[in-house]
């Protein structure tokens, strides 16, 4: 069975609650494509208003991060149960900005992935290489290592239901997109890694996104690749362009 495409916006640290509601309204008609899963991953404070604002549409909501504990003395953190109760279904885990600025390690991210599943949230697990790694020719080895570390103790059934976003760090927010061949090569290698860890059925079922300066101009070609099942979109998710990506041309 063909995998359903999933186009997710990563709003990052943008949009106050009132701006968020206005953006959902602006995008409402533009993101209406019943053939595609559409997700807005939004700052924690925007989850409640955005869940309310997308009611009755095809859009689901995700968090951009969550903590690994259930509750307690972790000032400033967001518990998985809070995200679920607020009405979100997805959570981004291991975005390169969190890995870099907040020093999140693969060991820690593995705990987050397991915790997300415990609460019925679908993780969008990010991986990706730096420019130095690409130039040194170690991209595929690095990505395999990230995936294997982040998926420790994740069952095949869980893995089959999740989303992995391949996001080359050098392409995020830079306007430099990976070439279609580069993006497909890594997404294919991720699927092969899933097959190695689990089995063919799991590899066929898991959805793999490309992320990194995907926009209205380059989305059609990227989304036509056999191993690219969607996109994780930063900058363009805050603009009407996002609607064009959701309605990519096959
Ligand atoms: C991202 O932050 O996940 C991302 C892909 O950003 P951009 O689309 O702006 O490169």
Short mmCIF file of N, CA and C in Angstrom, two decimals, residues 77-247:
data_model
loop_
_atom_site.label_atom_id
_atom_site.label_comp_id
_atom_site.label_asym_id
_atom_site.label_seq_id
_atom_site.Cartn_x
_atom_site.Cartn_y
_atom_site.Cartn_z
N UNK A 77 9.67 22.97 31.72
CA UNK A 77 9.51 21.87 30.77
C UNK A 77 8.04 21.53 30.55
N UNK A 78 7.77 20.78 29.49
CA UNK A 78 6.40 20.40 29.13
C UNK A 78 6.30 18.87 29.18
N UNK A 79 5.35 18.37 29.97
CA UNK A 79 5.18 16.92 30.09
C UNK A 79 4.37 16.37 28.92
N UNK A 80 4.66 15.11 28.54
CA UNK A 80 3.90 14.51 27.44
C UNK A 80 2.39 14.51 27.68
N UNK A 81 1.98 14.26 28.93
CA UNK A 81 0.53 14.23 29.20
C UNK A 81 -0.11 15.61 28.96
N UNK A 82 0.66 16.67 29.15
CA UNK A 82 0.13 18.02 28.91
C UNK A 82 -0.13 18.21 27.41
N UNK A 83 0.80 17.70 26.63
CA UNK A 83 0.67 17.83 25.17
C UNK A 83 -0.55 17.05 24.68
N UNK A 84 -0.70 15.84 25.22
CA UNK A 84 -1.83 15.00 24.82
C UNK A 84 -3.14 15.65 25.24
N UNK A 85 -3.19 16.10 26.49
CA UNK A 85 -4.43 16.69 27.00
C UNK A 85 -4.81 17.96 26.24
N UNK A 86 -3.80 18.66 25.74
CA UNK A 86 -4.06 19.89 24.98
C UNK A 86 -4.59 19.57 23.58
N UNK A 87 -4.48 18.30 23.16
CA UNK A 87 -5.07 17.91 21.87
C UNK A 87 -4.08 17.70 20.75
N UNK A 88 -2.77 17.72 21.06
CA UNK A 88 -1.78 17.49 20.00
C UNK A 88 -1.58 15.98 19.82
N UNK A 89 -1.18 15.60 18.61
CA UNK A 89 -1.01 14.18 18.29
C UNK A 89 0.45 13.83 17.97
N UNK A 90 1.23 14.82 17.63
CA UNK A 90 2.61 14.60 17.19
C UNK A 90 3.58 15.36 18.08
N UNK A 91 4.83 14.96 18.05
CA UNK A 91 5.86 15.75 18.73
C UNK A 91 7.18 15.62 17.95
N UNK A 92 7.78 16.77 17.66
CA UNK A 92 9.10 16.74 17.02
C UNK A 92 10.12 16.38 18.09
N UNK A 93 11.00 15.45 17.75
CA UNK A 93 12.05 15.04 18.70
C UNK A 93 13.40 15.12 17.99
N UNK A 94 14.34 15.79 18.65
CA UNK A 94 15.71 15.80 18.14
C UNK A 94 15.95 16.71 16.96
N UNK A 95 15.20 17.81 16.87
CA UNK A 95 15.51 18.78 15.82
C UNK A 95 16.96 19.23 16.02
N UNK A 96 17.64 19.53 14.92
CA UNK A 96 19.07 19.87 15.04
C UNK A 96 19.29 21.11 15.90
N UNK A 97 18.29 22.00 15.94
CA UNK A 97 18.45 23.18 16.80
C UNK A 97 18.46 22.78 18.28
N UNK A 98 17.68 21.78 18.63
CA UNK A 98 17.69 21.29 20.01
C UNK A 98 18.98 20.51 20.29
N UNK A 99 19.43 19.76 19.31
CA UNK A 99 20.68 19.02 19.50
C UNK A 99 21.83 20.00 19.70
N UNK A 100 21.82 21.07 18.90
CA UNK A 100 22.94 22.00 18.97
C UNK A 100 22.83 22.97 20.17
N UNK A 101 21.72 23.69 20.27
CA UNK A 101 21.64 24.74 21.29
C UNK A 101 21.35 24.21 22.70
N UNK A 102 20.65 23.08 22.77
CA UNK A 102 20.26 22.56 24.08
C UNK A 102 20.98 21.25 24.41
N UNK A 103 21.97 20.94 23.57
CA UNK A 103 22.87 19.81 23.84
C UNK A 103 22.12 18.49 24.06
N UNK A 104 21.08 18.27 23.29
CA UNK A 104 20.33 17.01 23.44
C UNK A 104 21.10 15.89 22.74
N UNK A 105 21.36 14.84 23.48
CA UNK A 105 22.15 13.73 22.95
C UNK A 105 21.23 12.62 22.43
N UNK A 106 21.80 11.70 21.68
CA UNK A 106 20.99 10.58 21.16
C UNK A 106 20.42 9.74 22.30
N UNK A 107 21.18 9.60 23.37
CA UNK A 107 20.70 8.81 24.52
C UNK A 107 19.44 9.45 25.13
N UNK A 108 19.48 10.75 25.26
CA UNK A 108 18.36 11.51 25.81
C UNK A 108 17.17 11.48 24.83
N UNK A 109 17.48 11.60 23.55
CA UNK A 109 16.41 11.62 22.54
C UNK A 109 15.73 10.26 22.45
N UNK A 110 16.50 9.21 22.67
CA UNK A 110 15.91 7.87 22.70
C UNK A 110 14.86 7.78 23.81
N UNK A 111 15.17 8.38 24.96
CA UNK A 111 14.21 8.39 26.08
C UNK A 111 12.95 9.16 25.69
N UNK A 112 13.14 10.24 24.95
CA UNK A 112 12.00 11.05 24.51
C UNK A 112 11.11 10.26 23.55
N UNK A 113 11.75 9.55 22.63
CA UNK A 113 10.97 8.76 21.65
C UNK A 113 10.13 7.72 22.40
N UNK A 114 10.76 7.01 23.34
CA UNK A 114 10.03 5.98 24.10
C UNK A 114 8.90 6.61 24.91
N UNK A 115 9.16 7.75 25.49
CA UNK A 115 8.14 8.44 26.31
C UNK A 115 6.97 8.90 25.44
N UNK A 116 7.28 9.39 24.26
CA UNK A 116 6.22 9.83 23.34
C UNK A 116 5.28 8.66 23.04
N UNK A 117 5.86 7.50 22.73
CA UNK A 117 5.03 6.32 22.44
C UNK A 117 4.20 5.91 23.65
N UNK A 118 4.80 6.00 24.82
CA UNK A 118 4.07 5.64 26.06
C UNK A 118 2.77 6.44 26.18
N UNK A 119 2.81 7.66 25.63
CA UNK A 119 1.64 8.54 25.74
C UNK A 119 0.82 8.60 24.46
N UNK A 120 1.14 7.76 23.52
CA UNK A 120 0.35 7.72 22.28
C UNK A 120 0.62 8.88 21.33
N UNK A 121 1.74 9.57 21.54
CA UNK A 121 2.11 10.64 20.61
C UNK A 121 2.95 10.06 19.47
N UNK A 122 2.80 10.58 18.28
CA UNK A 122 3.62 10.13 17.16
C UNK A 122 4.87 11.00 17.08
N UNK A 123 6.04 10.39 17.26
CA UNK A 123 7.27 11.20 17.16
C UNK A 123 7.61 11.52 15.70
N UNK A 124 8.06 12.74 15.49
CA UNK A 124 8.71 13.10 14.23
C UNK A 124 10.17 13.26 14.61
N UNK A 125 10.93 12.21 14.40
CA UNK A 125 12.32 12.16 14.86
C UNK A 125 13.23 12.74 13.78
N UNK A 126 13.99 13.76 14.15
CA UNK A 126 14.87 14.42 13.17
C UNK A 126 16.29 13.86 13.23
N UNK A 127 16.89 13.78 12.06
CA UNK A 127 18.30 13.41 11.98
C UNK A 127 18.91 14.23 10.85
N UNK A 128 20.22 14.29 10.82
CA UNK A 128 20.84 15.05 9.75
C UNK A 128 22.30 15.31 10.02
N UNK A 129 23.04 15.53 8.95
CA UNK A 129 24.50 15.73 9.06
C UNK A 129 24.87 17.20 8.93
N UNK A 130 26.03 17.54 9.44
CA UNK A 130 26.57 18.89 9.27
C UNK A 130 27.27 18.97 7.90
N UNK A 131 27.61 20.19 7.52
CA UNK A 131 28.32 20.36 6.25
C UNK A 131 29.68 19.66 6.29
N UNK A 132 30.35 19.75 7.44
CA UNK A 132 31.67 19.10 7.58
C UNK A 132 31.53 17.59 7.38
N UNK A 133 30.49 17.02 7.96
CA UNK A 133 30.29 15.57 7.81
C UNK A 133 30.01 15.21 6.36
N UNK A 134 29.19 16.04 5.70
CA UNK A 134 28.90 15.74 4.28
C UNK A 134 30.20 15.81 3.48
N UNK A 135 30.97 16.85 3.73
CA UNK A 135 32.21 17.01 2.95
C UNK A 135 33.22 15.92 3.27
N UNK A 136 33.14 15.37 4.47
CA UNK A 136 34.08 14.29 4.84
C UNK A 136 33.58 12.93 4.34
N UNK A 137 32.39 12.91 3.75
CA UNK A 137 31.87 11.66 3.18
C UNK A 137 31.32 10.68 4.21
N UNK A 138 30.92 11.19 5.38
CA UNK A 138 30.45 10.27 6.42
C UNK A 138 28.93 10.39 6.67
N UNK A 139 28.23 11.06 5.75
CA UNK A 139 26.81 11.31 5.96
C UNK A 139 26.02 10.04 6.28
N UNK A 140 26.13 9.03 5.43
CA UNK A 140 25.27 7.86 5.63
C UNK A 140 25.60 7.12 6.92
N UNK A 141 26.89 7.02 7.23
CA UNK A 141 27.29 6.35 8.49
C UNK A 141 26.72 7.10 9.69
N UNK A 142 26.79 8.42 9.62
CA UNK A 142 26.32 9.27 10.72
C UNK A 142 24.81 9.11 10.92
N UNK A 143 24.09 9.15 9.82
CA UNK A 143 22.62 9.05 9.89
C UNK A 143 22.22 7.68 10.45
N UNK A 144 22.90 6.63 9.99
CA UNK A 144 22.59 5.27 10.49
C UNK A 144 22.81 5.20 12.00
N UNK A 145 23.89 5.81 12.44
CA UNK A 145 24.21 5.81 13.86
C UNK A 145 23.14 6.55 14.66
N UNK A 146 22.73 7.71 14.16
CA UNK A 146 21.68 8.48 14.85
C UNK A 146 20.40 7.65 14.97
N UNK A 147 19.99 7.06 13.86
CA UNK A 147 18.72 6.29 13.84
C UNK A 147 18.81 5.11 14.81
N UNK A 148 19.91 4.38 14.72
CA UNK A 148 20.05 3.20 15.59
C UNK A 148 20.05 3.60 17.06
N UNK A 149 20.72 4.69 17.39
CA UNK A 149 20.78 5.13 18.79
C UNK A 149 19.42 5.63 19.25
N UNK A 150 18.75 6.39 18.42
CA UNK A 150 17.49 7.02 18.84
C UNK A 150 16.34 6.01 18.93
N UNK A 151 16.49 4.88 18.26
CA UNK A 151 15.38 3.90 18.24
C UNK A 151 15.62 2.68 19.14
N UNK A 152 16.60 2.76 20.02
CA UNK A 152 16.84 1.65 20.97
C UNK A 152 15.55 1.31 21.71
N UNK A 153 15.21 0.01 21.73
CA UNK A 153 14.03 -0.48 22.46
C UNK A 153 12.68 0.00 21.92
N UNK A 154 12.69 0.61 20.76
CA UNK A 154 11.42 0.95 20.10
C UNK A 154 10.98 -0.31 19.35
N UNK A 155 9.72 -0.69 19.49
CA UNK A 155 9.26 -1.93 18.84
C UNK A 155 9.02 -1.69 17.35
N UNK A 156 8.93 -2.78 16.61
CA UNK A 156 8.66 -2.66 15.17
C UNK A 156 7.32 -1.98 14.94
N UNK A 157 6.35 -2.34 15.74
CA UNK A 157 5.02 -1.75 15.56
C UNK A 157 5.05 -0.23 15.79
N UNK A 158 5.81 0.17 16.81
CA UNK A 158 5.95 1.62 17.08
C UNK A 158 6.69 2.30 15.93
N UNK A 159 7.79 1.70 15.52
CA UNK A 159 8.60 2.30 14.45
C UNK A 159 7.76 2.45 13.17
N UNK A 160 6.94 1.46 12.90
CA UNK A 160 6.12 1.49 11.68
C UNK A 160 5.18 2.69 11.66
N UNK A 161 4.81 3.16 12.85
CA UNK A 161 3.81 4.23 12.93
C UNK A 161 4.42 5.62 13.01
N UNK A 162 5.76 5.69 13.12
CA UNK A 162 6.36 7.00 13.38
C UNK A 162 6.82 7.70 12.10
N UNK A 163 7.38 8.86 12.31
CA UNK A 163 7.88 9.66 11.19
C UNK A 163 9.34 10.00 11.47
N UNK A 164 10.18 9.86 10.46
CA UNK A 164 11.57 10.32 10.59
C UNK A 164 11.76 11.46 9.60
N UNK A 165 12.37 12.54 10.07
CA UNK A 165 12.64 13.67 9.18
C UNK A 165 14.14 13.74 8.93
N UNK A 166 14.53 13.59 7.68
CA UNK A 166 15.93 13.79 7.32
C UNK A 166 16.14 15.27 7.03
N UNK A 167 16.95 15.91 7.86
CA UNK A 167 17.18 17.34 7.71
C UNK A 167 18.68 17.65 7.74
N UNK A 168 19.30 17.76 6.59
CA UNK A 168 20.71 18.14 6.58
C UNK A 168 20.86 19.51 7.24
N UNK A 169 21.73 19.60 8.23
CA UNK A 169 21.82 20.84 9.03
C UNK A 169 22.16 22.04 8.15
N UNK A 170 22.99 21.80 7.16
CA UNK A 170 23.43 22.89 6.28
C UNK A 170 22.30 23.41 5.38
N UNK A 171 21.18 22.71 5.36
CA UNK A 171 20.06 23.14 4.50
C UNK A 171 18.94 23.80 5.29
N UNK A 172 19.06 23.78 6.63
CA UNK A 172 17.96 24.31 7.44
C UNK A 172 18.07 25.82 7.56
N UNK A 173 17.05 26.50 7.07
CA UNK A 173 16.96 27.95 7.19
C UNK A 173 18.01 28.70 6.39
N UNK A 174 18.67 28.02 5.48
CA UNK A 174 19.77 28.65 4.76
C UNK A 174 19.38 28.98 3.32
N UNK A 175 18.25 28.44 2.88
CA UNK A 175 17.87 28.61 1.48
C UNK A 175 18.59 27.62 0.58
N UNK A 176 19.51 26.84 1.16
CA UNK A 176 20.23 25.81 0.38
C UNK A 176 19.48 24.50 0.54
N UNK A 177 18.88 24.01 -0.51
CA UNK A 177 18.17 22.73 -0.40
C UNK A 177 19.13 21.63 -0.84
N UNK A 178 18.99 20.46 -0.23
CA UNK A 178 19.74 19.32 -0.75
C UNK A 178 19.24 19.07 -2.17
N UNK A 179 20.08 18.56 -3.03
CA UNK A 179 19.56 18.20 -4.35
C UNK A 179 18.60 17.03 -4.16
N UNK A 180 17.77 16.86 -5.14
CA UNK A 180 16.80 15.76 -5.07
C UNK A 180 17.53 14.44 -4.87
N UNK A 181 18.66 14.28 -5.56
CA UNK A 181 19.42 13.02 -5.46
C UNK A 181 19.99 12.85 -4.05
N UNK A 182 20.52 13.92 -3.49
CA UNK A 182 21.08 13.83 -2.12
C UNK A 182 19.98 13.47 -1.13
N UNK A 183 18.84 14.12 -1.25
CA UNK A 183 17.74 13.88 -0.31
C UNK A 183 17.23 12.44 -0.43
N UNK A 184 17.04 12.00 -1.67
CA UNK A 184 16.53 10.63 -1.88
C UNK A 184 17.56 9.59 -1.39
N UNK A 185 18.83 9.85 -1.65
CA UNK A 185 19.86 8.89 -1.23
C UNK A 185 19.80 8.64 0.28
N UNK A 186 19.68 9.74 1.05
CA UNK A 186 19.69 9.57 2.50
C UNK A 186 18.36 8.97 2.99
N UNK A 187 17.25 9.42 2.42
CA UNK A 187 15.95 8.87 2.85
C UNK A 187 15.90 7.36 2.55
N UNK A 188 16.47 6.97 1.44
CA UNK A 188 16.51 5.54 1.08
C UNK A 188 17.38 4.77 2.09
N UNK A 189 18.51 5.39 2.45
CA UNK A 189 19.41 4.74 3.42
C UNK A 189 18.73 4.61 4.79
N UNK A 190 17.91 5.60 5.14
CA UNK A 190 17.18 5.51 6.41
C UNK A 190 16.21 4.32 6.34
N UNK A 191 15.52 4.18 5.21
CA UNK A 191 14.57 3.07 5.08
C UNK A 191 15.32 1.73 5.16
N UNK A 192 16.49 1.66 4.55
CA UNK A 192 17.29 0.43 4.61
C UNK A 192 17.73 0.13 6.05
N UNK A 193 18.04 1.20 6.78
CA UNK A 193 18.44 1.02 8.18
C UNK A 193 17.27 0.47 8.99
N UNK A 194 16.08 0.97 8.72
CA UNK A 194 14.89 0.48 9.43
C UNK A 194 14.66 -1.00 9.09
N UNK A 195 14.91 -1.34 7.85
CA UNK A 195 14.76 -2.74 7.42
C UNK A 195 15.78 -3.62 8.17
N UNK A 196 16.99 -3.09 8.31
CA UNK A 196 18.05 -3.82 9.02
C UNK A 196 17.69 -4.01 10.50
N UNK A 197 17.20 -2.95 11.14
CA UNK A 197 16.88 -3.04 12.56
C UNK A 197 15.64 -3.91 12.77
N UNK A 198 14.65 -3.74 11.91
CA UNK A 198 13.36 -4.43 12.08
C UNK A 198 13.17 -5.42 10.94
N UNK A 199 12.36 -5.05 9.98
CA UNK A 199 12.06 -5.93 8.85
C UNK A 199 11.51 -5.09 7.70
N UNK A 200 11.24 -5.75 6.60
CA UNK A 200 10.79 -5.04 5.40
C UNK A 200 9.45 -4.34 5.61
N UNK A 201 8.54 -5.00 6.31
CA UNK A 201 7.20 -4.42 6.49
C UNK A 201 7.29 -3.11 7.27
N UNK A 202 8.15 -3.08 8.28
CA UNK A 202 8.31 -1.85 9.08
C UNK A 202 8.92 -0.76 8.20
N UNK A 203 9.91 -1.13 7.41
CA UNK A 203 10.57 -0.16 6.53
C UNK A 203 9.60 0.40 5.49
N UNK A 204 8.69 -0.45 5.04
CA UNK A 204 7.71 0.00 4.04
C UNK A 204 6.66 0.91 4.63
N UNK A 205 6.46 0.77 5.93
CA UNK A 205 5.37 1.50 6.57
C UNK A 205 5.82 2.86 7.14
N UNK A 206 7.04 2.92 7.65
CA UNK A 206 7.51 4.16 8.29
C UNK A 206 7.52 5.30 7.26
N UNK A 207 7.19 6.50 7.72
CA UNK A 207 7.21 7.63 6.79
C UNK A 207 8.45 8.49 7.02
N UNK A 208 9.10 8.82 5.94
CA UNK A 208 10.36 9.57 6.00
C UNK A 208 10.18 10.90 5.26
N UNK A 209 10.41 11.98 6.00
CA UNK A 209 10.28 13.31 5.40
C UNK A 209 11.65 13.87 5.05
N UNK A 210 11.65 14.79 4.10
CA UNK A 210 12.84 15.62 3.89
C UNK A 210 12.54 16.99 4.49
N UNK A 211 13.54 17.59 5.12
CA UNK A 211 13.39 18.96 5.61
C UNK A 211 14.66 19.73 5.38
N UNK A 212 14.53 21.00 5.04
CA UNK A 212 15.70 21.85 4.79
C UNK A 212 15.40 22.73 3.59
N UNK A 213 14.87 23.93 3.88
CA UNK A 213 14.55 24.89 2.83
C UNK A 213 13.62 24.32 1.75
N UNK A 214 12.70 23.43 2.15
CA UNK A 214 11.70 22.99 1.17
C UNK A 214 10.74 24.17 0.97
N UNK A 215 10.38 24.41 -0.28
CA UNK A 215 9.50 25.55 -0.55
C UNK A 215 8.57 25.25 -1.71
N UNK A 216 7.79 26.26 -2.10
CA UNK A 216 6.80 26.08 -3.16
C UNK A 216 7.46 25.68 -4.49
N UNK A 217 8.73 26.08 -4.66
CA UNK A 217 9.39 25.83 -5.95
C UNK A 217 9.99 24.43 -6.05
N UNK A 218 10.57 23.95 -4.94
CA UNK A 218 11.29 22.68 -5.05
C UNK A 218 10.50 21.47 -4.53
N UNK A 219 9.31 21.72 -3.99
CA UNK A 219 8.59 20.62 -3.31
C UNK A 219 8.15 19.52 -4.27
N UNK A 220 7.74 19.87 -5.48
CA UNK A 220 7.18 18.84 -6.38
C UNK A 220 8.21 17.76 -6.68
N UNK A 221 9.43 18.21 -6.97
CA UNK A 221 10.47 17.25 -7.34
C UNK A 221 10.89 16.39 -6.13
N UNK A 222 11.03 17.05 -4.98
CA UNK A 222 11.44 16.30 -3.78
C UNK A 222 10.37 15.27 -3.41
N UNK A 223 9.12 15.69 -3.46
CA UNK A 223 8.04 14.81 -3.01
C UNK A 223 7.72 13.71 -4.03
N UNK A 224 8.34 13.80 -5.21
CA UNK A 224 8.13 12.75 -6.22
C UNK A 224 9.07 11.57 -6.00
N UNK A 225 10.03 11.72 -5.09
CA UNK A 225 11.02 10.65 -4.88
C UNK A 225 10.41 9.47 -4.13
N UNK A 226 10.82 8.26 -4.50
CA UNK A 226 10.16 7.08 -3.92
C UNK A 226 10.30 6.94 -2.40
N UNK A 227 11.38 7.47 -1.83
CA UNK A 227 11.57 7.31 -0.38
C UNK A 227 11.28 8.58 0.41
N UNK A 228 10.79 9.60 -0.25
CA UNK A 228 10.44 10.85 0.46
C UNK A 228 8.92 10.91 0.60
N UNK A 229 8.48 10.75 1.85
CA UNK A 229 7.04 10.62 2.11
C UNK A 229 6.43 11.91 2.64
N UNK A 230 7.18 12.99 2.54
CA UNK A 230 6.62 14.26 3.02
C UNK A 230 7.72 15.24 3.33
N UNK A 231 7.33 16.32 3.99
CA UNK A 231 8.31 17.35 4.30
C UNK A 231 8.12 17.89 5.69
N UNK A 232 9.23 18.31 6.30
CA UNK A 232 9.18 19.09 7.54
C UNK A 232 9.62 20.49 7.12
N UNK A 233 8.73 21.43 7.30
CA UNK A 233 8.91 22.74 6.69
C UNK A 233 9.06 23.80 7.77
N UNK A 234 10.16 24.54 7.74
CA UNK A 234 10.35 25.62 8.70
C UNK A 234 9.80 26.93 8.16
N UNK A 235 10.68 27.74 7.59
CA UNK A 235 10.32 29.08 7.11
C UNK A 235 9.04 29.14 6.29
N UNK A 236 8.91 28.24 5.33
CA UNK A 236 7.76 28.32 4.42
C UNK A 236 6.44 27.91 5.09
N UNK A 237 6.52 27.35 6.31
CA UNK A 237 5.27 26.92 6.96
C UNK A 237 4.51 28.12 7.54
N UNK A 238 5.17 29.27 7.57
CA UNK A 238 4.53 30.47 8.13
C UNK A 238 3.92 31.35 7.04
N UNK A 239 3.93 30.82 5.82
CA UNK A 239 3.47 31.63 4.69
C UNK A 239 2.46 30.84 3.86
N UNK A 240 1.74 31.54 3.00
CA UNK A 240 0.81 30.83 2.10
C UNK A 240 1.50 29.75 1.27
N UNK A 241 2.81 29.87 1.08
CA UNK A 241 3.59 28.83 0.37
C UNK A 241 3.32 27.44 0.94
N UNK A 242 3.03 27.39 2.23
CA UNK A 242 2.81 26.08 2.87
C UNK A 242 1.65 25.35 2.18
N UNK A 243 0.64 26.12 1.79
CA UNK A 243 -0.51 25.53 1.09
C UNK A 243 -0.10 24.94 -0.25
N UNK A 244 0.83 25.59 -0.91
CA UNK A 244 1.32 25.08 -2.20
C UNK A 244 2.08 23.76 -1.99
N UNK A 245 2.82 23.66 -0.89
CA UNK A 245 3.55 22.43 -0.62
C UNK A 245 2.57 21.30 -0.32
N UNK A 246 1.55 21.60 0.50
CA UNK A 246 0.53 20.58 0.82
C UNK A 246 -0.15 20.11 -0.47
N UNK A 247 -0.33 21.04 -1.40
CA UNK A 247 -0.96 20.68 -2.68
C UNK A 247 0.10 20.54 -3.77
#
